[in-house]
mmCIF file of C-alpha atoms in Angstrom:
data_model
loop_
_atom_site.group_PDB
_atom_site.id
_atom_site.type_symbol
_atom_site.label_atom_id
_atom_site.label_comp_id
_atom_site.label_asym_id
_atom_site.label_seq_id
_atom_site.Cartn_x
_atom_site.Cartn_y
_atom_site.Cartn_z
ATOM 1 C CA MET A 261 0.000 0.000 0.000
ATOM 2 C CA GLU A 262 1.419 3.385 -0.994
ATOM 3 C CA SER A 263 1.220 6.220 1.509
ATOM 4 C CA ILE A 264 1.791 9.955 1.749
ATOM 5 C CA THR A 265 3.661 11.873 4.430
ATOM 6 C CA LEU A 266 1.360 14.645 5.650
ATOM 7 C CA ASN A 267 2.693 18.028 6.724
ATOM 8 C CA SER A 268 2.157 16.830 10.309
ATOM 9 C CA GLY A 269 4.745 14.108 9.720
ATOM 10 C CA ALA A 270 2.137 11.338 9.849
ATOM 11 C CA ARG A 271 2.046 8.681 7.137
ATOM 12 C CA MET A 272 -1.414 8.224 5.591
ATOM 13 C CA PRO A 273 -2.356 5.423 3.167
ATOM 14 C CA GLN A 274 -3.256 6.815 -0.239
ATOM 15 C CA LEU A 275 -6.221 4.488 -0.534
ATOM 16 C CA GLY A 276 -8.787 4.062 2.205
ATOM 17 C CA ILE A 277 -12.408 3.072 2.558
ATOM 18 C CA GLY A 278 -15.208 5.541 3.223
ATOM 19 C CA VAL A 279 -18.422 4.805 5.121
ATOM 20 C CA TYR A 280 -20.586 7.735 4.003
ATOM 21 C CA GLN A 281 -24.239 6.589 3.946
ATOM 22 C CA VAL A 282 -23.245 3.145 5.220
ATOM 23 C CA ARG A 283 -25.640 1.925 7.901
ATOM 24 C CA SER A 284 -24.116 0.973 11.223
ATOM 25 C CA ALA A 285 -25.309 -2.602 10.726
ATOM 26 C CA ASP A 286 -23.345 -2.793 7.472
ATOM 27 C CA CYS A 287 -20.128 -1.218 8.756
ATOM 28 C CA GLY A 288 -18.884 -4.331 10.509
ATOM 29 C CA PRO A 289 -19.063 -6.691 7.513
ATOM 30 C CA ALA A 290 -17.793 -4.022 5.082
ATOM 31 C CA LEU A 291 -14.791 -3.097 7.210
ATOM 32 C CA ALA A 292 -14.026 -6.754 7.959
ATOM 33 C CA SER A 293 -13.798 -7.313 4.200
ATOM 34 C CA ALA A 294 -11.682 -4.179 3.826
ATOM 35 C CA PHE A 295 -9.202 -5.132 6.527
ATOM 36 C CA ALA A 296 -8.909 -8.650 5.099
ATOM 37 C CA ALA A 297 -8.183 -7.148 1.666
ATOM 38 C CA GLY A 298 -5.412 -4.960 3.055
ATOM 39 C CA TYR A 299 -7.056 -1.577 3.753
ATOM 40 C CA ARG A 300 -5.596 0.258 6.708
ATOM 41 C CA SER A 301 -7.412 3.596 6.455
ATOM 42 C CA VAL A 302 -11.055 4.321 7.352
ATOM 43 C CA ASP A 303 -12.928 7.597 6.875
ATOM 44 C CA THR A 304 -16.036 8.377 8.941
ATOM 45 C CA ALA A 305 -17.682 11.493 10.411
ATOM 46 C CA ASN A 306 -19.943 12.673 13.207
ATOM 47 C CA ALA A 307 -22.657 13.266 10.630
ATOM 48 C CA TYR A 308 -22.492 9.704 9.257
ATOM 49 C CA LEU A 309 -23.921 8.412 12.550
ATOM 50 C CA ASN A 310 -21.832 5.240 12.349
ATOM 51 C CA GLU A 311 -18.750 6.070 14.437
ATOM 52 C CA ARG A 312 -19.618 3.506 17.107
ATOM 53 C CA ALA A 313 -19.866 0.787 14.454
ATOM 54 C CA VAL A 314 -16.557 1.858 12.916
ATOM 55 C CA GLY A 315 -14.812 1.744 16.278
ATOM 56 C CA GLU A 316 -16.253 -1.689 16.996
ATOM 57 C CA ALA A 317 -15.129 -2.980 13.581
ATOM 58 C CA ILE A 318 -11.569 -1.797 14.234
ATOM 59 C CA ARG A 319 -11.517 -3.523 17.632
ATOM 60 C CA ASN A 320 -12.968 -6.727 16.176
ATOM 61 C CA SER A 321 -10.386 -6.759 13.382
ATOM 62 C CA GLY A 322 -7.638 -7.833 15.751
ATOM 63 C CA LEU A 323 -5.347 -5.264 14.142
ATOM 64 C CA PRO A 324 -3.201 -3.116 16.428
ATOM 65 C CA ARG A 325 -4.789 0.314 16.739
ATOM 66 C CA GLU A 326 -1.618 1.944 15.385
ATOM 67 C CA ASP A 327 -1.989 -0.051 12.147
ATOM 68 C CA VAL A 328 -5.322 1.599 11.263
ATOM 69 C CA PHE A 329 -5.368 5.233 10.126
ATOM 70 C CA LEU A 330 -8.677 6.592 11.424
ATOM 71 C CA THR A 331 -10.309 9.798 10.165
ATOM 72 C CA SER A 332 -13.429 11.519 11.469
ATOM 73 C CA LYS A 333 -15.008 14.942 11.009
ATOM 74 C CA LEU A 334 -16.748 17.541 13.172
ATOM 75 C CA TRP A 335 -20.162 18.806 12.069
ATOM 76 C CA PRO A 336 -20.765 22.610 11.815
ATOM 77 C CA PRO A 337 -23.329 22.910 14.641
ATOM 78 C CA ASN A 338 -20.504 21.861 16.969
ATOM 79 C CA TYR A 339 -18.008 24.429 15.687
ATOM 80 C CA PRO A 340 -18.139 27.067 18.393
ATOM 81 C CA TYR A 341 -15.055 26.499 20.542
ATOM 82 C CA GLU A 342 -16.756 25.148 23.668
ATOM 83 C CA LYS A 343 -18.955 22.767 21.697
ATOM 84 C CA ALA A 344 -16.023 21.620 19.598
ATOM 85 C CA VAL A 345 -14.099 20.682 22.747
ATOM 86 C CA ALA A 346 -17.024 18.493 23.841
ATOM 87 C CA ALA A 347 -17.568 17.158 20.309
ATOM 88 C CA ILE A 348 -13.976 15.925 20.077
ATOM 89 C CA ASP A 349 -14.356 14.017 23.332
ATOM 90 C CA GLY A 350 -17.683 12.662 22.088
ATOM 91 C CA THR A 351 -16.046 11.464 18.885
ATOM 92 C CA LEU A 352 -13.317 9.663 20.845
ATOM 93 C CA ARG A 353 -15.944 8.102 23.095
ATOM 94 C CA ARG A 354 -18.077 6.818 20.212
ATOM 95 C CA LEU A 355 -15.035 5.432 18.400
ATOM 96 C CA ALA A 356 -13.754 3.995 21.710
ATOM 97 C CA THR A 357 -10.213 5.064 20.916
ATOM 98 C CA ASP A 358 -7.573 7.116 22.714
ATOM 99 C CA TYR A 359 -6.707 9.141 19.637
ATOM 100 C CA ILE A 360 -7.847 10.032 16.119
ATOM 101 C CA ASP A 361 -5.235 9.976 13.363
ATOM 102 C CA LEU A 362 -6.887 12.756 11.335
ATOM 103 C CA LEU A 363 -9.715 15.062 12.395
ATOM 104 C CA LEU A 364 -11.401 17.297 9.824
ATOM 105 C CA LEU A 365 -13.788 20.223 9.797
ATOM 106 C CA HIS A 366 -16.613 18.791 7.691
ATOM 107 C CA GLN A 367 -17.896 21.992 6.089
ATOM 108 C CA GLN A 368 -16.795 25.611 5.704
ATOM 109 C CA TYR A 369 -19.760 27.106 7.589
ATOM 110 C CA GLY A 370 -20.138 28.412 11.116
ATOM 111 C CA ASP A 371 -17.360 29.269 13.552
ATOM 112 C CA TYR A 372 -14.734 27.036 11.978
ATOM 113 C CA ASN A 373 -11.931 29.129 13.471
ATOM 114 C CA GLY A 374 -13.253 28.451 16.965
ATOM 115 C CA ALA A 375 -13.482 24.741 16.220
ATOM 116 C CA TRP A 376 -9.947 24.745 14.833
ATOM 117 C CA ARG A 377 -8.625 26.213 18.075
ATOM 118 C CA ALA A 378 -10.244 23.340 19.965
ATOM 119 C CA MET A 379 -8.762 20.875 17.476
ATOM 120 C CA GLU A 380 -5.287 22.350 17.916
ATOM 121 C CA GLU A 381 -5.623 21.916 21.670
ATOM 122 C CA ALA A 382 -6.646 18.290 21.056
ATOM 123 C CA VAL A 383 -3.408 17.785 19.121
ATOM 124 C CA GLU A 384 -1.426 19.234 22.049
ATOM 125 C CA ALA A 385 -3.265 16.859 24.404
ATOM 126 C CA GLY A 386 -2.475 13.821 22.232
ATOM 127 C CA LYS A 387 -6.117 13.197 21.358
ATOM 128 C CA VAL A 388 -5.579 13.918 17.646
ATOM 129 C CA ARG A 389 -2.510 13.327 15.474
ATOM 130 C CA ALA A 390 -3.259 15.492 12.409
ATOM 131 C CA LEU A 391 -5.831 18.119 11.378
ATOM 132 C CA GLY A 392 -7.532 18.917 8.098
ATOM 133 C CA VAL A 393 -10.624 20.307 6.446
ATOM 134 C CA SER A 394 -13.294 19.095 4.071
ATOM 135 C CA ASN A 395 -15.115 21.037 1.360
ATOM 136 C CA PHE A 396 -13.182 24.273 1.959
ATOM 137 C CA ASP A 397 -12.715 26.706 -0.911
ATOM 138 C CA GLU A 398 -9.605 28.853 -1.282
ATOM 139 C CA ARG A 399 -11.077 31.915 0.464
ATOM 140 C CA ARG A 400 -12.147 30.117 3.615
ATOM 141 C CA PHE A 401 -9.052 27.931 3.628
ATOM 142 C CA THR A 402 -6.949 31.097 3.591
ATOM 143 C CA ASP A 403 -9.022 32.648 6.370
ATOM 144 C CA LEU A 404 -8.522 29.548 8.483
ATOM 145 C CA THR A 405 -4.745 29.519 8.008
ATOM 146 C CA VAL A 406 -4.517 33.209 8.971
ATOM 147 C CA HIS A 407 -5.913 32.354 12.402
ATOM 148 C CA ALA A 408 -4.371 28.877 12.777
ATOM 149 C CA SER A 409 -1.163 27.648 14.353
ATOM 150 C CA ILE A 410 -1.427 24.284 12.566
ATOM 151 C CA VAL A 411 -1.817 24.269 8.776
ATOM 152 C CA PRO A 412 -4.388 21.723 7.508
ATOM 153 C CA ALA A 413 -2.777 18.478 6.373
ATOM 154 C CA VAL A 414 -5.555 17.643 3.897
ATOM 155 C CA ASN A 415 -8.567 19.192 2.196
ATOM 156 C CA GLN A 416 -11.122 16.496 1.447
ATOM 157 C CA VAL A 417 -13.176 17.510 -1.594
ATOM 158 C CA GLU A 418 -15.030 16.023 -4.538
ATOM 159 C CA CYS A 419 -12.452 14.956 -7.096
ATOM 160 C CA HIS A 420 -12.596 12.571 -10.066
ATOM 161 C CA PRO A 421 -11.651 12.622 -13.768
ATOM 162 C CA TYR A 422 -14.594 14.896 -14.617
ATOM 163 C CA HIS A 423 -13.687 17.309 -11.783
ATOM 164 C CA GLN A 424 -9.934 17.180 -11.253
ATOM 165 C CA GLN A 425 -9.536 20.234 -9.000
ATOM 166 C CA ARG A 426 -6.266 21.339 -10.629
ATOM 167 C CA GLU A 427 -6.422 24.953 -9.464
ATOM 168 C CA LEU A 428 -7.299 23.948 -5.915
ATOM 169 C CA LYS A 429 -4.482 21.385 -5.845
ATOM 170 C CA GLY A 430 -1.992 23.997 -6.951
ATOM 171 C CA PHE A 431 -3.246 26.352 -4.261
ATOM 172 C CA LEU A 432 -3.053 23.681 -1.564
ATOM 173 C CA ARG A 433 0.426 22.644 -2.624
ATOM 174 C CA SER A 434 1.811 25.989 -1.431
ATOM 175 C CA PHE A 435 0.627 25.071 2.089
ATOM 176 C CA GLY A 436 1.933 21.512 1.946
ATOM 177 C CA THR A 437 -1.702 20.367 2.046
ATOM 178 C CA VAL A 438 -2.775 17.196 0.238
ATOM 179 C CA LEU A 439 -6.032 16.796 -1.685
ATOM 180 C CA GLU A 440 -8.180 13.897 -0.482
ATOM 181 C CA ALA A 441 -10.866 12.798 -2.927
ATOM 182 C CA TRP A 442 -14.413 11.930 -2.022
ATOM 183 C CA TYR A 443 -16.547 10.717 -4.938
ATOM 184 C CA PRO A 444 -13.221 9.479 -6.424
ATOM 185 C CA LEU A 445 -15.239 7.470 -8.952
ATOM 186 C CA GLY A 446 -17.614 10.315 -9.746
ATOM 187 C CA HIS A 447 -20.407 8.739 -7.707
ATOM 188 C CA ALA A 448 -20.104 5.766 -10.120
ATOM 189 C CA ASP A 449 -21.534 7.938 -12.894
ATOM 190 C CA ARG A 450 -22.281 5.704 -15.884
ATOM 191 C CA ARG A 451 -21.016 8.233 -18.420
ATOM 192 C CA LEU A 452 -17.728 8.558 -16.600
ATOM 193 C CA LEU A 453 -17.154 4.831 -16.214
ATOM 194 C CA ALA A 454 -18.104 4.268 -19.863
ATOM 195 C CA GLU A 455 -15.551 6.727 -21.234
ATOM 196 C CA PRO A 456 -13.623 4.970 -24.068
ATOM 197 C CA VAL A 457 -10.259 5.870 -22.550
ATOM 198 C CA PHE A 458 -11.008 3.755 -19.482
ATOM 199 C CA ALA A 459 -12.141 0.784 -21.565
ATOM 200 C CA GLU A 460 -8.951 1.021 -23.607
ATOM 201 C CA LEU A 461 -6.651 1.312 -20.591
ATOM 202 C CA ALA A 462 -8.532 -1.439 -18.758
ATOM 203 C CA ARG A 463 -7.958 -3.838 -21.673
ATOM 204 C CA LYS A 464 -4.303 -2.856 -21.932
ATOM 205 C CA HIS A 465 -3.536 -3.354 -18.241
ATOM 206 C CA GLY A 466 -5.923 -6.223 -17.509
ATOM 207 C CA LYS A 467 -7.927 -4.130 -15.069
ATOM 208 C CA SER A 468 -11.411 -2.604 -14.822
ATOM 209 C CA PRO A 469 -12.290 1.039 -15.581
ATOM 210 C CA VAL A 470 -12.790 1.587 -11.844
ATOM 211 C CA GLN A 471 -9.303 0.275 -11.098
ATOM 212 C CA VAL A 472 -7.829 2.512 -13.790
ATOM 213 C CA ILE A 473 -9.491 5.576 -12.234
ATOM 214 C CA LEU A 474 -8.277 4.715 -8.752
ATOM 215 C CA ARG A 475 -4.769 4.131 -10.096
ATOM 216 C CA TRP A 476 -4.957 7.564 -11.738
ATOM 217 C CA HIS A 477 -5.727 9.103 -8.329
ATOM 218 C CA ILE A 478 -2.685 7.414 -6.817
ATOM 219 C CA GLN A 479 -0.365 8.667 -9.549
ATOM 220 C CA GLU A 480 -1.853 12.158 -9.322
ATOM 221 C CA GLY A 481 -0.825 12.255 -5.672
ATOM 222 C CA ASN A 482 -4.405 12.241 -4.378
ATOM 223 C CA ILE A 483 -5.689 10.334 -1.387
ATOM 224 C CA ALA A 484 -8.830 8.411 -2.393
ATOM 225 C CA ILE A 485 -11.571 6.937 -0.187
ATOM 226 C CA PRO A 486 -14.006 4.947 -2.357
ATOM 227 C CA ARG A 487 -17.069 3.649 -0.551
ATOM 228 C CA SER A 488 -18.420 0.119 -0.949
ATOM 229 C CA THR A 489 -20.090 -2.589 1.110
ATOM 230 C CA ASN A 490 -19.662 -5.230 -1.620
ATOM 231 C CA PRO A 491 -16.762 -7.548 -0.685
ATOM 232 C CA SER A 492 -15.762 -8.171 -4.304
ATOM 233 C CA HIS A 493 -15.755 -4.438 -5.097
ATOM 234 C CA ILE A 494 -13.808 -3.693 -1.901
ATOM 235 C CA ALA A 495 -11.146 -6.239 -2.893
ATOM 236 C CA ALA A 496 -11.008 -5.012 -6.495
ATOM 237 C CA ASN A 497 -10.635 -1.366 -5.458
ATOM 238 C CA ILE A 498 -7.395 -2.046 -3.619
ATOM 239 C CA ASP A 499 -5.970 -4.266 -6.366
ATOM 240 C CA ILE A 500 -4.339 -1.307 -8.121
ATOM 241 C CA PHE A 501 -0.735 -1.426 -6.977
ATOM 242 C CA ASP A 502 0.570 -3.922 -9.527
ATOM 243 C CA PHE A 503 0.430 -1.675 -12.606
ATOM 244 C CA VAL A 504 1.448 1.841 -13.606
ATOM 245 C CA LEU A 505 -0.145 4.247 -16.059
ATOM 246 C CA ALA A 506 2.317 5.774 -18.526
ATOM 247 C CA PRO A 507 2.579 9.591 -18.635
ATOM 248 C CA GLU A 508 0.617 9.735 -21.898
ATOM 249 C CA GLU A 509 -2.104 7.558 -20.350
ATOM 250 C CA VAL A 510 -2.367 9.872 -17.358
ATOM 251 C CA ALA A 511 -2.581 12.785 -19.797
ATOM 252 C CA SER A 512 -5.423 11.097 -21.704
ATOM 253 C CA ILE A 513 -7.414 10.918 -18.462
ATOM 254 C CA GLY A 514 -6.507 14.519 -17.710
ATOM 255 C CA ALA A 515 -8.193 15.532 -20.965
ATOM 256 C CA LEU A 516 -11.559 14.405 -19.542
ATOM 257 C CA ASP A 517 -11.680 17.235 -17.015
ATOM 258 C CA LYS A 518 -14.946 19.188 -17.260
ATOM 259 C CA GLY A 519 -14.430 21.227 -14.106
ATOM 260 C CA LYS A 520 -17.956 20.443 -12.927
ATOM 261 C CA PRO A 521 -18.806 18.567 -9.715
ATOM 262 C CA PHE A 522 -21.707 16.141 -9.313
ATOM 263 C CA PHE A 523 -22.600 17.607 -5.924
ATOM 264 C CA GLN A 524 -22.933 21.280 -5.113
ATOM 265 C CA MET A 525 -24.242 22.971 -1.980
ATOM 266 C CA PRO A 526 -24.892 26.656 -2.664
ATOM 267 C CA ASP A 527 -23.385 28.839 0.041
ATOM 268 C CA LEU A 528 -26.684 30.212 1.344
ATOM 269 C CA LEU A 529 -28.305 26.769 1.349
ATOM 270 C CA GLY A 530 -25.400 25.391 3.361
ATOM 271 C CA ARG A 531 -25.720 28.114 5.951
ATOM 272 C CA ILE A 532 -29.400 27.272 6.419
ATOM 273 C CA LEU A 533 -29.502 23.480 6.109
ATOM 274 C CA LEU A 534 -26.467 22.494 8.152
ATOM 275 C CA PRO A 535 -27.535 24.236 11.387
ATOM 276 C CA ALA A 536 -31.120 23.032 10.841
ATOM 277 C CA ALA A 537 -29.887 19.433 10.916
ATOM 278 C CA ARG A 538 -28.561 19.869 14.441
ATOM 279 C CA ILE A 539 -31.584 18.786 16.507
ATOM 280 C CA ASN A 540 -31.989 15.366 14.878
ATOM 281 C CA PHE A 541 -28.223 14.922 14.745
ATOM 282 C CA ASP A 542 -27.753 15.595 18.458
ATOM 283 C CA LYS A 543 -30.532 13.175 19.423
ATOM 284 C CA ARG A 544 -29.120 10.333 17.322
ATOM 285 C CA GLN A 545 -25.552 10.821 18.572
ATOM 286 C CA ARG A 546 -26.356 10.409 22.260
#
């Protein structure tokens, strides 16, 4: 498994498994399949409501805790400093772990600077090893770094061959921040997976279009966290380290960039919907 050294000094696997929209009941079997296939990185979040199941799956795996890179995210209603302090402890409690390898701000709304201060204190206390953000644009990322002592190690955003985030990656590079891709397969969009270039490269390398796309992420220097609960898909997704795309093949995938994401949350909508989700979220997290 290839890994990347974050600006915190931590080593993070380039390929992990995500559990967005995975029911708690399905986390155990999915992560058991992932660990058996060789995955050592798991991405969850407060808002996914499955942290307890993720923590249990890690304990049941028999793997040493230090062998699993664990990521979670704080939800905007818990961003004010005091609430963030409590939310971090709540995250540790649900995951039943002494530390989190990477803790992210999930969205760029609310008092993210206050939350970041609480996260920095958690690093000093040994509760968190590295910090990052998710879904931050350049303006808010810059605002955060102006007030921060610790520069984000990653920015987790939508990224796939139709939305390659080249400008954002260049911007992040100046901070030593790595791009982590959610929707790395474009939400399994049929048009994307059916692109002729992937069929051609799949035939040439004896792989599937999905494996070609994930290999492209690795060679682009991205961290990718595809989601699946299907054991055969989980195993196939990690079977990408025995071939290499040539520079001209990488370039042919680069030509697919449309610069358009599949998911967009307008700024005003985000400011309204995310806080409104707090009541139900708080009840289900207790």
